């Protein structure tokens, strides 16, 4: 019988620091010194911080275990971590279970001594002859310590055999190297971009690796990702703008702490987005996800105190499921949970499970948002079309409205009603309007050079009014292109104006002062607040097409249009009716004193190149009409 640590020539020096204190006996033993007990407590804390215990098997470690087994020609090999009272196998080959009692385990001796250990025959060793391993028929054991950079031994890289045998010095040197390889893997995984510094939680990369490992586990268990999104992106941006990013950090620390406190120590919690967390649940062990969601919801809803300032959270949760050998990738599993949370937010509910229809819509929205930046730089994708506006008293075309068109390379023509409201919620509203203004002014200059004199109308988003330099930039652009701001009309919706009360008056006054016309678009579709309108420096209202389009045969809509025209005139505003589709409605509007009309009856939005031809035909027709020969005017 021999039970040896090999001599020092076999303990190749790996340059690691010596342990702060090397216990000589098992720390749980009654004769353990206070220093040994303290060392063991620190060692266990290190082990737990590495979050290795009770995680799934992983190919990165299994590969090393296989190599060790092959090298020794031994059927059993394991990466065995020494927990408080058990040896737990991060990787194992040739054994059925994943743990053994720590007591009488040779690996525990390796941990306690931080030294190589060879037991040629367990049955003849006084410490191991009646150990669980020996009783299970194991005879040979060789182990090398798994030592951290800080000098703590976490366990052993070991090989075992059913027959007694010896280990050569070369074999033991290789086992020692395998142990070092395991430790590099452990420390690399732990260090390398896997922990979020703000929350101290493992991050998205770590989650994706764990999910991949779980998908390889042959247990067929259904697992759940519960995604918690504590703030919508717009609110997050507002908080950063108003209070600074340090405040957001405080918010992350507060919310992650709340979630952590409501979970058991062994439930996986990951920080996967700026203000979002993923919980990895095994429902059999952790209980149904809905129970957990119901516990989390009240804690994460309502006002949350951060650095002494209350913040209204708007938490939503999304759920996705996966199991062993699922064909979907870990990133897709997480994306589905995020998509479900987005759907919950869009639907105004607290929780949602993955729904393919919502997912497709989210993906399309996401594609539109990400692809628009490319479109801005690609002349083949974006263009303006123009819809003429005609004065009812003279029949002349006085202006055109510039309307954006997007020909997406894969999705085809995307309606502006779909992509513009999306972009308006983001900072892309600025380059969007800038692109439209530049293109429209350039086109205006081309027409002017051909002798066409008219105004061009540009649609402006609510977000543009939040840009403090919006008016100044527009003026500079006009100056650079030698265009008078009189040539431009800017169209704002009522909603844009009302949601930006503080910024609006100043910006509009600046714009009006430089000579732009200001139109209130879609009037009558929303608030229709005449009292508010009176306080704005607007020059024009555009009556919403929803009640102009089908006013024929609808006395209520006709009366509404008549009243609105009268009130707007009373406020000294010019009135444009949009959506004029019939000659009948055109005559009615003229009888009501409406100033201008725009709509399919006059002309659909047309390409810039087609406009001069249309205008020539329109003017010819108009001359005849004015002379009482024919035509609507
Ligand atoms: P909008 O500003 O109210 O523009 C008028 C919309 O009504 C245009 O739709 C136009 O094609 C349509 N229209 C005009 N006359 C008639 C008619 O007689 N009947 C019917 N059924 N429809 C008519 P479009 O081009 O699809 O634009 C939809 C909306 O997208 C616009 O509504 C505007 O809110 C937004 N939009 C379009 N271009 C831009 C842009 O360059 N910037 C911004 N911020 N928004 C834009
Ligand atoms: Ca408009
Ligand atoms: Ca409109």
XYZ file of C-alpha atoms and ligand atoms in Angstrom:
681
model
C 0.000 0.000 0.000
C 1.189 3.449 -0.804
C -0.616 6.718 -0.378
C 1.612 9.436 -1.549
C 1.962 12.952 -2.627
C 4.620 12.761 -5.347
C 7.969 14.305 -4.810
C 8.446 17.948 -5.625
C 9.924 17.334 -9.105
C 6.484 16.092 -10.141
C 4.728 19.050 -8.625
C 5.655 21.274 -11.525
C 5.674 24.846 -10.351
C 2.722 26.737 -11.808
C 3.734 30.015 -10.221
C 0.620 30.187 -8.141
C 0.797 31.797 -4.741
C 0.987 29.535 -1.766
C -2.314 29.328 0.125
C -2.624 31.939 2.868
C -2.893 29.102 5.322
C -2.597 25.450 4.578
C -4.709 23.301 6.863
C -3.189 19.986 7.785
C -6.387 18.199 8.664
C -10.006 18.250 7.549
C -11.398 21.557 8.774
C -14.527 20.037 10.204
C -12.466 17.915 12.558
C -12.666 18.882 16.225
C -8.929 19.645 16.377
C -9.033 22.185 13.518
C -7.274 25.393 14.455
C -9.056 28.786 14.217
C -6.716 29.606 11.317
C -7.698 26.416 9.526
C -11.373 27.145 10.101
C -10.964 30.682 8.730
C -9.094 29.349 5.713
C -11.822 26.824 5.034
C -14.520 29.522 5.291
C -12.624 31.710 2.809
C -12.064 28.733 0.511
C -15.778 27.912 0.507
C -16.679 31.563 -0.156
C -14.319 31.557 -3.158
C -15.858 28.357 -4.455
C -19.399 29.730 -4.133
C -18.470 33.062 -5.720
C -17.352 31.194 -8.781
C -20.938 29.927 -9.133
C -19.840 26.512 -10.272
C -21.700 24.321 -7.822
C -24.859 22.679 -9.131
C -24.404 24.047 -12.629
C -24.895 21.705 -15.586
C -22.096 19.668 -17.109
C -20.206 21.571 -19.697
C -18.301 20.466 -22.767
C -15.347 22.734 -21.966
C -14.691 20.714 -18.790
C -15.833 17.333 -20.095
C -13.156 17.520 -22.757
C -10.423 17.729 -20.090
C -11.957 14.876 -18.110
C -11.951 12.672 -21.202
C -8.299 13.492 -21.867
C -7.312 12.571 -18.293
C -9.171 9.270 -18.478
C -7.560 8.445 -21.822
C -4.088 9.355 -20.613
C -4.297 7.013 -17.599
C -6.222 4.366 -19.472
C -8.595 4.532 -16.490
C -12.371 4.235 -16.870
C -13.279 6.931 -14.358
C -12.245 10.590 -14.218
C -13.785 13.646 -12.625
C -13.433 17.317 -11.810
C -14.481 17.172 -8.208
C -15.182 20.288 -6.129
C -15.020 20.150 -2.347
C -18.146 21.762 -0.900
C -18.858 21.987 2.860
C -19.882 18.365 3.257
C -19.738 16.846 -0.201
C -17.571 16.307 -3.250
C -19.536 17.622 -6.210
C -18.514 16.747 -9.783
C -18.490 19.596 -12.276
C -17.536 16.984 -14.856
C -17.464 13.214 -14.536
C -16.862 10.220 -16.701
C -17.666 6.635 -15.736
C -19.669 7.462 -12.588
C -23.421 7.603 -12.258
C -23.879 10.135 -9.455
C -22.627 13.713 -9.294
C -21.649 13.805 -5.639
C -20.128 11.884 -2.756
C -19.876 12.653 0.961
C -16.766 14.735 1.685
C -15.851 12.514 4.596
C -13.280 9.869 3.558
C -13.195 11.141 -0.027
C -9.605 11.119 -1.388
C -10.401 14.357 -3.279
C -11.130 16.025 0.061
C -7.619 15.055 1.150
C -6.226 16.666 -1.986
C -8.177 19.817 -1.094
C -7.032 19.772 2.524
C -3.377 19.170 1.686
C -3.284 21.092 -1.597
C -1.072 18.311 -2.870
C -1.020 15.546 -5.429
C -2.310 12.249 -4.094
C -1.904 8.712 -5.401
C -3.582 5.790 -3.651
C -2.564 2.625 -5.426
C -5.140 0.509 -3.613
C -7.878 2.061 -1.514
C -8.614 -1.278 0.177
C -5.184 -1.393 1.779
C -5.124 2.283 2.824
C -5.945 2.908 6.505
C -7.884 6.111 5.733
C -9.857 4.859 2.738
C -10.317 1.085 3.020
C -13.890 1.558 4.295
C -14.636 4.749 2.340
C -17.725 4.974 0.096
C -15.447 4.781 -2.943
C -13.751 1.608 -1.762
C -17.121 0.095 -0.877
C -18.274 0.940 -4.417
C -15.418 -1.176 -5.817
C -12.901 1.579 -6.588
C -9.292 0.527 -5.927
C -7.032 3.131 -7.534
C -7.101 6.899 -7.051
C -4.889 9.721 -8.392
C -5.755 13.384 -7.827
C -4.213 16.791 -8.502
C -5.318 19.940 -6.636
C -7.427 22.601 -8.374
C -5.826 25.763 -7.031
C -7.011 29.308 -7.607
C -4.644 32.206 -8.277
C -5.240 33.207 -4.673
C -4.016 29.862 -3.436
C -7.299 28.219 -2.457
C -7.814 24.610 -3.410
C -11.302 24.052 -4.739
C -11.078 20.292 -5.219
C -9.282 17.800 -7.414
C -8.856 16.650 -10.960
C -8.905 12.905 -10.458
C -8.781 9.535 -12.191
C -9.985 6.268 -10.672
C -9.858 2.608 -11.565
C -11.476 -0.605 -10.451
C -8.112 -2.350 -10.187
C -5.081 -1.426 -8.079
C -2.246 0.111 -10.041
C 0.568 2.667 -9.913
C 0.915 6.082 -11.500
C 4.044 7.132 -13.341
C 5.698 10.475 -12.738
C 4.745 11.516 -16.283
C 1.115 10.614 -15.712
C 1.035 12.643 -12.511
C 2.734 15.610 -14.165
C 0.068 15.465 -16.892
C -2.708 15.231 -14.280
C -1.245 18.291 -12.613
C -1.319 20.117 -15.972
C -4.922 19.079 -16.552
C -5.804 20.525 -13.140
C -4.126 23.806 -14.146
C -6.105 23.740 -17.405
C -9.349 23.290 -15.470
C -8.452 26.246 -13.283
C -7.656 28.472 -16.277
C -11.019 27.537 -17.706
C -12.787 28.310 -14.424
C -11.042 31.630 -13.901
C -11.381 32.644 -17.532
C -15.082 31.955 -17.463
C -15.478 33.845 -14.269
C -13.421 36.863 -15.193
C -13.929 37.411 -18.823
C -16.858 39.737 -19.313
C -19.191 37.432 -17.463
C -20.123 39.513 -14.484
C -21.927 42.817 -14.780
C -20.029 45.317 -12.675
C -23.084 47.346 -11.764
C -25.328 44.572 -10.482
C -22.607 42.018 -9.676
C -24.756 39.480 -11.524
C -23.565 37.093 -14.214
C -24.357 38.559 -17.595
C -25.949 37.545 -20.859
C -22.907 35.566 -22.095
C -22.961 33.490 -18.959
C -26.703 32.835 -19.332
C -26.286 31.754 -22.943
C -23.535 29.291 -21.974
C -25.615 27.858 -19.139
C -28.632 27.456 -21.431
C -26.398 25.703 -23.989
C -25.159 23.327 -21.271
C -28.722 22.672 -20.117
C -29.821 21.939 -23.658
C -27.128 19.242 -23.752
C -28.288 17.705 -20.452
C -30.216 14.492 -21.201
C -32.746 15.050 -18.393
C -35.541 16.276 -20.712
C -36.607 18.813 -18.068
C -38.543 21.828 -19.351
C -36.863 24.993 -18.168
C -38.125 28.551 -18.115
C -36.545 31.912 -18.718
C -38.460 34.660 -16.967
C -37.344 37.981 -18.384
C -37.895 41.062 -16.240
C -37.688 44.433 -17.955
C -37.871 47.138 -15.295
C -38.070 50.235 -17.537
C -39.156 50.932 -21.086
C -36.352 52.331 -23.266
C -37.961 55.737 -23.619
C -38.365 56.139 -19.876
C -34.778 54.997 -19.409
C -33.575 57.679 -21.823
C -35.633 60.316 -20.008
C -34.088 59.309 -16.687
C -30.568 59.467 -18.108
C -31.285 62.868 -19.688
C -32.831 64.316 -16.565
C -30.763 62.721 -13.788
C -27.622 61.356 -15.421
C -26.347 57.829 -15.966
C -25.141 57.445 -12.354
C -28.776 57.555 -11.351
C -29.557 54.730 -13.727
C -26.755 52.734 -12.081
C -28.458 53.272 -8.719
C -31.730 52.110 -10.274
C -30.029 48.928 -11.528
C -28.510 48.222 -8.119
C -31.901 48.733 -6.443
C -33.918 46.614 -8.854
C -31.374 43.786 -9.039
C -31.297 43.666 -5.236
C -35.107 43.413 -5.058
C -35.131 40.512 -7.508
C -32.201 38.772 -5.809
C -33.891 38.978 -2.412
C -36.998 37.259 -3.740
C -35.100 34.292 -5.163
C -33.523 31.306 -3.474
C -29.718 31.275 -3.451
C -29.598 28.539 -6.083
C -31.943 30.165 -8.624
C -29.980 31.592 -11.538
C -30.324 35.347 -11.993
C -28.609 37.136 -14.881
C -28.258 40.774 -15.900
C -29.052 40.672 -19.609
C -29.867 44.259 -20.648
C -29.467 47.797 -19.271
C -32.468 47.411 -16.971
C -33.460 43.823 -17.601
C -32.802 40.553 -15.816
C -33.359 36.909 -16.702
C -34.259 34.246 -14.175
C -33.496 30.663 -15.112
C -36.100 28.429 -13.529
C -36.481 24.731 -13.115
C -40.189 24.673 -12.304
C -39.970 21.284 -10.598
C -37.449 22.578 -8.101
C -38.368 26.268 -8.013
C -42.150 26.115 -8.436
C -44.307 27.519 -11.254
C -43.004 30.667 -12.957
C -46.355 32.390 -12.476
C -46.025 32.146 -8.690
C -42.614 33.757 -8.877
C -43.844 36.425 -11.314
C -46.724 37.200 -8.958
C -44.272 37.658 -6.101
C -41.943 39.837 -8.173
C -44.599 42.051 -9.770
C -45.731 43.966 -6.663
C -42.116 44.446 -5.545
C -41.170 45.953 -8.906
C -44.293 47.993 -9.573
C -44.947 51.568 -8.631
C -42.566 54.021 -7.129
C -39.023 52.920 -6.298
C -36.714 55.052 -4.160
C -33.271 55.474 -5.750
C -30.683 57.821 -4.297
C -33.512 59.596 -2.485
C -35.592 60.199 -5.644
C -38.739 58.168 -6.349
C -38.867 56.618 -9.833
C -42.037 55.159 -11.288
C -40.993 51.755 -12.611
C -42.954 50.165 -15.418
C -41.865 46.548 -15.135
C -43.032 43.903 -17.588
C -42.132 40.216 -17.780
C -41.833 37.776 -20.646
C -41.507 34.018 -20.577
C -39.900 31.449 -22.850
C -39.436 27.714 -22.412
C -36.731 25.307 -23.548
C -35.669 21.720 -22.979
C -32.886 19.229 -23.742
C -31.882 18.987 -27.371
C -34.110 21.890 -28.412
C -33.126 22.889 -31.927
C -33.304 26.611 -31.121
C -30.163 28.428 -30.075
C -29.704 29.844 -26.554
C -29.699 33.377 -28.021
C -33.067 32.643 -29.635
C -34.455 31.341 -26.316
C -33.485 34.637 -24.693
C -34.715 36.722 -27.630
C -38.114 35.035 -27.394
C -38.393 35.972 -23.706
C -37.429 39.572 -24.552
C -39.966 39.601 -27.372
C -42.683 38.339 -24.988
C -41.815 41.139 -22.522
C -42.005 43.683 -25.371
C -45.432 42.334 -26.289
C -46.540 42.674 -22.669
C -45.401 46.299 -22.736
C -47.150 46.990 -26.042
C -50.367 45.409 -24.740
C -50.190 47.269 -21.425
C -50.134 44.059 -19.360
C -47.630 42.869 -16.768
C -46.694 39.460 -18.205
C -46.755 37.695 -21.544
C -45.787 34.306 -22.915
C -44.166 34.037 -26.326
C -46.649 34.480 -29.141
C -45.378 33.940 -32.697
C -47.644 36.655 -34.162
C -46.420 39.289 -31.725
C -42.905 38.056 -32.266
C -43.149 38.537 -36.034
C -44.493 42.065 -35.503
C -41.688 42.842 -33.046
C -39.096 41.513 -35.443
C -40.479 43.671 -38.228
C -40.490 46.743 -35.980
C -36.956 45.954 -34.910
C -35.851 45.503 -38.528
C -37.442 48.811 -39.522
C -35.750 50.648 -36.676
C -32.332 49.170 -37.330
C -32.523 49.399 -41.126
C -33.659 53.008 -41.319
C -30.166 54.343 -40.601
C -28.910 52.466 -43.661
C -31.846 53.770 -45.697
C -30.863 57.344 -44.848
C -27.584 56.789 -46.675
C -29.023 54.825 -49.614
C -30.578 56.895 -52.413
C -32.334 53.765 -53.717
C -34.442 53.418 -50.583
C -35.872 56.795 -49.566
C -37.585 59.356 -51.767
C -40.185 62.063 -51.491
C -43.426 62.231 -53.414
C -45.431 65.430 -53.598
C -49.140 66.096 -53.278
C -50.436 69.409 -54.656
C -52.636 71.794 -52.656
C -54.990 74.065 -54.529
C -56.514 77.427 -53.524
C -60.304 77.334 -53.881
C -60.708 80.991 -54.868
C -58.256 80.992 -57.801
C -57.953 77.267 -58.525
C -54.192 77.667 -58.513
C -51.750 75.161 -57.064
C -50.177 77.085 -54.203
C -48.099 74.414 -52.557
C -47.121 70.762 -52.400
C -46.828 68.499 -49.378
C -43.666 66.391 -49.283
C -44.486 62.804 -48.290
C -41.823 60.236 -47.553
C -41.623 56.841 -49.281
C -39.382 53.938 -48.199
C -38.571 51.103 -50.582
C -36.959 48.583 -48.242
C -34.606 46.157 -50.063
C -36.282 43.099 -48.520
C -39.652 44.249 -47.234
C -40.588 46.332 -50.278
C -42.626 49.477 -49.920
C -43.148 50.223 -46.204
C -46.098 52.583 -45.576
C -45.135 55.826 -43.809
C -48.012 55.236 -41.400
C -46.076 52.172 -40.208
C -42.475 53.319 -39.959
C -42.823 57.007 -39.103
C -44.682 56.560 -35.785
C -41.975 54.021 -34.828
C -39.090 56.315 -35.687
C -40.787 59.242 -33.999
C -40.334 57.465 -30.675
C -36.572 57.339 -31.144
C -33.709 59.709 -31.721
C -33.963 58.825 -35.435
C -36.721 61.455 -35.688
C -33.992 64.054 -36.031
C -32.116 62.607 -39.042
C -35.479 61.653 -40.567
C -36.774 65.225 -40.627
C -33.365 66.530 -41.606
C -33.327 64.178 -44.607
C -36.844 65.220 -45.616
C -36.101 68.943 -45.246
C -32.868 68.722 -47.250
C -34.474 66.704 -50.045
C -37.565 68.917 -50.207
C -35.495 72.121 -50.298
C -33.255 70.682 -52.992
C -36.331 69.808 -55.066
C -37.829 73.227 -54.431
C -34.624 74.837 -55.796
C -34.821 72.677 -58.948
C -38.436 73.760 -59.533
C -37.608 77.396 -58.844
C -34.899 77.243 -61.491
C -37.588 76.015 -63.890
C -39.752 78.999 -62.967
C -42.246 77.179 -60.723
C -43.223 79.283 -57.728
C -44.926 77.486 -54.874
C -44.502 76.564 -51.242
C -43.381 73.151 -49.978
C -44.917 71.613 -46.860
C -42.789 69.431 -44.600
C -44.135 67.152 -41.866
C -42.390 67.580 -38.534
C -42.447 65.170 -35.577
C -43.118 65.929 -31.930
C -39.552 64.920 -31.158
C -38.166 67.607 -33.472
C -39.667 70.239 -31.210
C -37.517 68.890 -28.397
C -34.384 69.761 -30.391
C -33.453 73.195 -29.032
C -31.653 74.079 -32.279
C -34.366 72.894 -34.656
C -35.381 76.359 -35.890
C -31.782 77.534 -36.157
C -30.700 74.499 -38.184
C -33.554 74.950 -40.603
C -32.715 78.614 -41.061
C -29.046 77.775 -41.697
C -30.070 75.172 -44.258
C -32.268 77.723 -46.074
C -29.438 80.269 -46.087
C -26.946 77.770 -47.473
C -29.325 76.927 -50.305
C -30.369 80.570 -50.876
C -33.994 79.753 -50.178
C -36.284 82.077 -48.282
C -37.935 80.384 -45.266
C -41.193 81.797 -46.727
C -41.017 78.931 -49.185
C -41.544 76.418 -46.381
C -44.549 75.398 -44.378
C -44.067 73.080 -41.421
C -46.883 70.716 -40.460
C -47.233 69.613 -36.847
C -49.983 67.426 -35.438
C -51.948 68.672 -32.477
C -50.584 65.775 -30.419
C -47.010 66.922 -31.084
C -47.868 70.394 -29.924
C -49.796 69.414 -26.833
C -47.199 66.911 -25.612
C -44.451 69.526 -25.808
C -46.180 72.516 -24.284
C -43.049 74.066 -22.822
C -40.885 73.839 -25.900
C -43.549 74.513 -28.442
C -44.345 78.194 -28.129
C -40.713 79.250 -28.250
C -39.769 76.999 -31.172
C -42.860 77.934 -33.184
C -42.345 81.636 -32.543
C -38.735 81.314 -33.753
C -39.881 79.469 -36.872
C -42.599 81.980 -37.591
C -40.149 84.820 -36.975
C -37.788 83.501 -39.657
C -40.726 83.430 -42.077
C -41.952 79.817 -42.090
C -45.640 79.086 -42.296
C -46.910 76.871 -39.473
C -49.758 74.424 -40.092
C -51.614 72.302 -37.560
C -52.044 68.926 -39.262
C -54.901 66.419 -38.837
C -57.029 68.972 -37.004
C -60.279 67.458 -35.747
C -58.831 63.965 -35.280
C -57.629 64.439 -31.723
C -58.085 67.077 -29.106
C -59.383 69.829 -31.430
C -58.551 72.314 -28.782
C -59.396 75.694 -30.274
C -58.613 77.540 -27.062
C -55.092 76.104 -27.139
C -54.781 76.729 -30.869
C -55.446 80.389 -30.243
C -52.308 80.611 -28.108
C -50.010 79.160 -30.797
C -48.289 81.149 -33.532
C -49.897 78.948 -36.230
C -50.909 80.270 -39.638
C -52.931 77.369 -41.026
C -55.089 74.429 -39.918
C -55.435 71.300 -42.015
C -58.796 69.647 -41.359
C -58.348 65.926 -40.880
C -59.247 63.749 -43.825
C -61.237 61.343 -41.633
C -64.288 63.552 -41.729
C -63.655 65.218 -45.102
C -63.297 61.948 -47.054
C -66.818 60.694 -46.496
C -68.684 63.899 -45.759
C -70.886 63.507 -48.833
C -74.270 62.330 -47.539
C -73.235 62.811 -43.913
C -74.841 66.050 -42.657
C -73.131 65.758 -39.263
C -69.654 65.746 -40.821
C -70.618 68.536 -43.177
C -71.811 70.627 -40.254
C -68.646 69.825 -38.333
C -66.478 70.952 -41.262
C -68.519 74.145 -41.638
C -68.175 74.987 -37.930
C -64.462 74.284 -37.866
C -63.854 76.474 -40.891
C -65.809 79.308 -39.278
C -63.990 79.059 -35.944
C -60.558 78.814 -37.614
C -61.318 81.909 -39.678
C -62.395 83.634 -36.530
C -58.899 82.900 -35.194
C -57.338 84.304 -38.376
C -56.151 80.904 -39.556
C -56.088 79.705 -43.121
C -58.062 76.454 -43.592
C -56.991 73.519 -45.755
C -59.263 70.497 -46.188
C -57.357 67.231 -46.674
C -58.724 64.033 -48.174
C -60.965 65.682 -50.759
C -61.995 62.776 -52.950
C -65.098 64.043 -54.740
C -66.208 67.061 -56.705
C -69.237 67.300 -54.448
C -67.166 67.741 -51.294
C -64.955 70.259 -53.086
C -68.011 72.392 -53.935
C -69.350 72.070 -50.413
C -66.029 73.157 -48.902
C -65.810 76.114 -51.236
C -69.341 77.129 -50.181
C -68.194 76.971 -46.539
C -65.353 79.392 -47.301
C -62.553 76.792 -47.004
C -59.329 78.292 -48.386
C -57.499 75.338 -49.897
C -58.023 71.679 -50.716
C -55.764 68.655 -50.996
C -56.825 65.143 -51.917
C -57.135 62.389 -54.486
C -59.796 64.352 -56.391
C -57.187 66.990 -57.220
C -54.112 64.767 -57.401
C -52.612 61.784 -55.631
C -49.069 62.161 -54.259
C -46.812 62.036 -57.348
C -43.129 61.675 -58.155
C -41.156 64.922 -58.346
C -40.461 64.352 -62.049
C -44.194 64.064 -62.782
C -45.122 67.279 -61.020
C -44.302 69.907 -63.706
C -46.417 67.991 -66.257
C -49.321 67.735 -63.830
C -49.030 71.431 -63.017
C -49.076 72.448 -66.683
C -52.229 70.372 -67.283
C -53.837 71.674 -64.122
C -53.155 75.308 -65.035
C -54.539 74.809 -68.523
C -57.681 73.215 -67.077
C -57.937 75.921 -64.472
C -57.806 78.706 -67.076
C -60.677 77.072 -68.913
C -62.605 76.682 -65.645
C -62.020 80.312 -64.690
C -63.375 81.255 -68.099
C -66.452 79.180 -67.355
C -65.650 76.584 -70.018
C -65.178 73.399 -67.970
C -63.584 71.819 -64.876
C -64.100 71.849 -61.163
C -62.626 75.221 -60.444
P -50.445 63.292 -43.433
O -49.401 64.278 -43.070
O -51.817 63.559 -42.950
O -50.390 63.150 -44.998
C -51.507 62.992 -45.793
C -51.742 61.551 -46.051
O -53.019 61.393 -46.636
C -50.773 60.993 -47.087
O -50.588 59.632 -46.763
C -51.556 61.113 -48.381
O -51.122 60.211 -49.363
C -52.937 60.776 -47.890
N -53.985 61.399 -48.709
C -53.960 62.602 -49.317
N -55.108 62.834 -49.956
C -55.915 61.774 -49.754
C -57.264 61.430 -50.152
O -57.944 62.155 -50.840
N -57.727 60.236 -49.717
C -56.993 59.394 -48.959
N -57.540 58.229 -48.597
N -55.735 59.687 -48.551
C -55.198 60.865 -48.951
P -49.168 58.994 -46.665
O -48.267 59.577 -47.687
O -49.379 57.536 -46.606
O -48.635 59.514 -45.279
C -49.227 59.099 -44.109
C -48.708 59.882 -42.952
O -47.320 59.615 -42.727
C -48.758 61.377 -43.162
O -50.047 61.843 -42.910
C -47.762 61.852 -42.132
O -48.321 61.855 -40.862
C -46.730 60.775 -42.212
N -45.653 61.227 -43.092
C -45.502 61.088 -44.435
N -44.359 61.649 -44.836
C -43.768 62.164 -43.718
C -42.559 62.876 -43.469
O -41.778 63.179 -44.374
N -42.296 63.219 -42.178
C -43.152 62.923 -41.161
N -42.822 63.302 -39.932
N -44.293 62.288 -41.361
C -44.599 61.919 -42.631
Ca -49.205 66.304 -43.242
Ca -52.884 65.310 -42.403
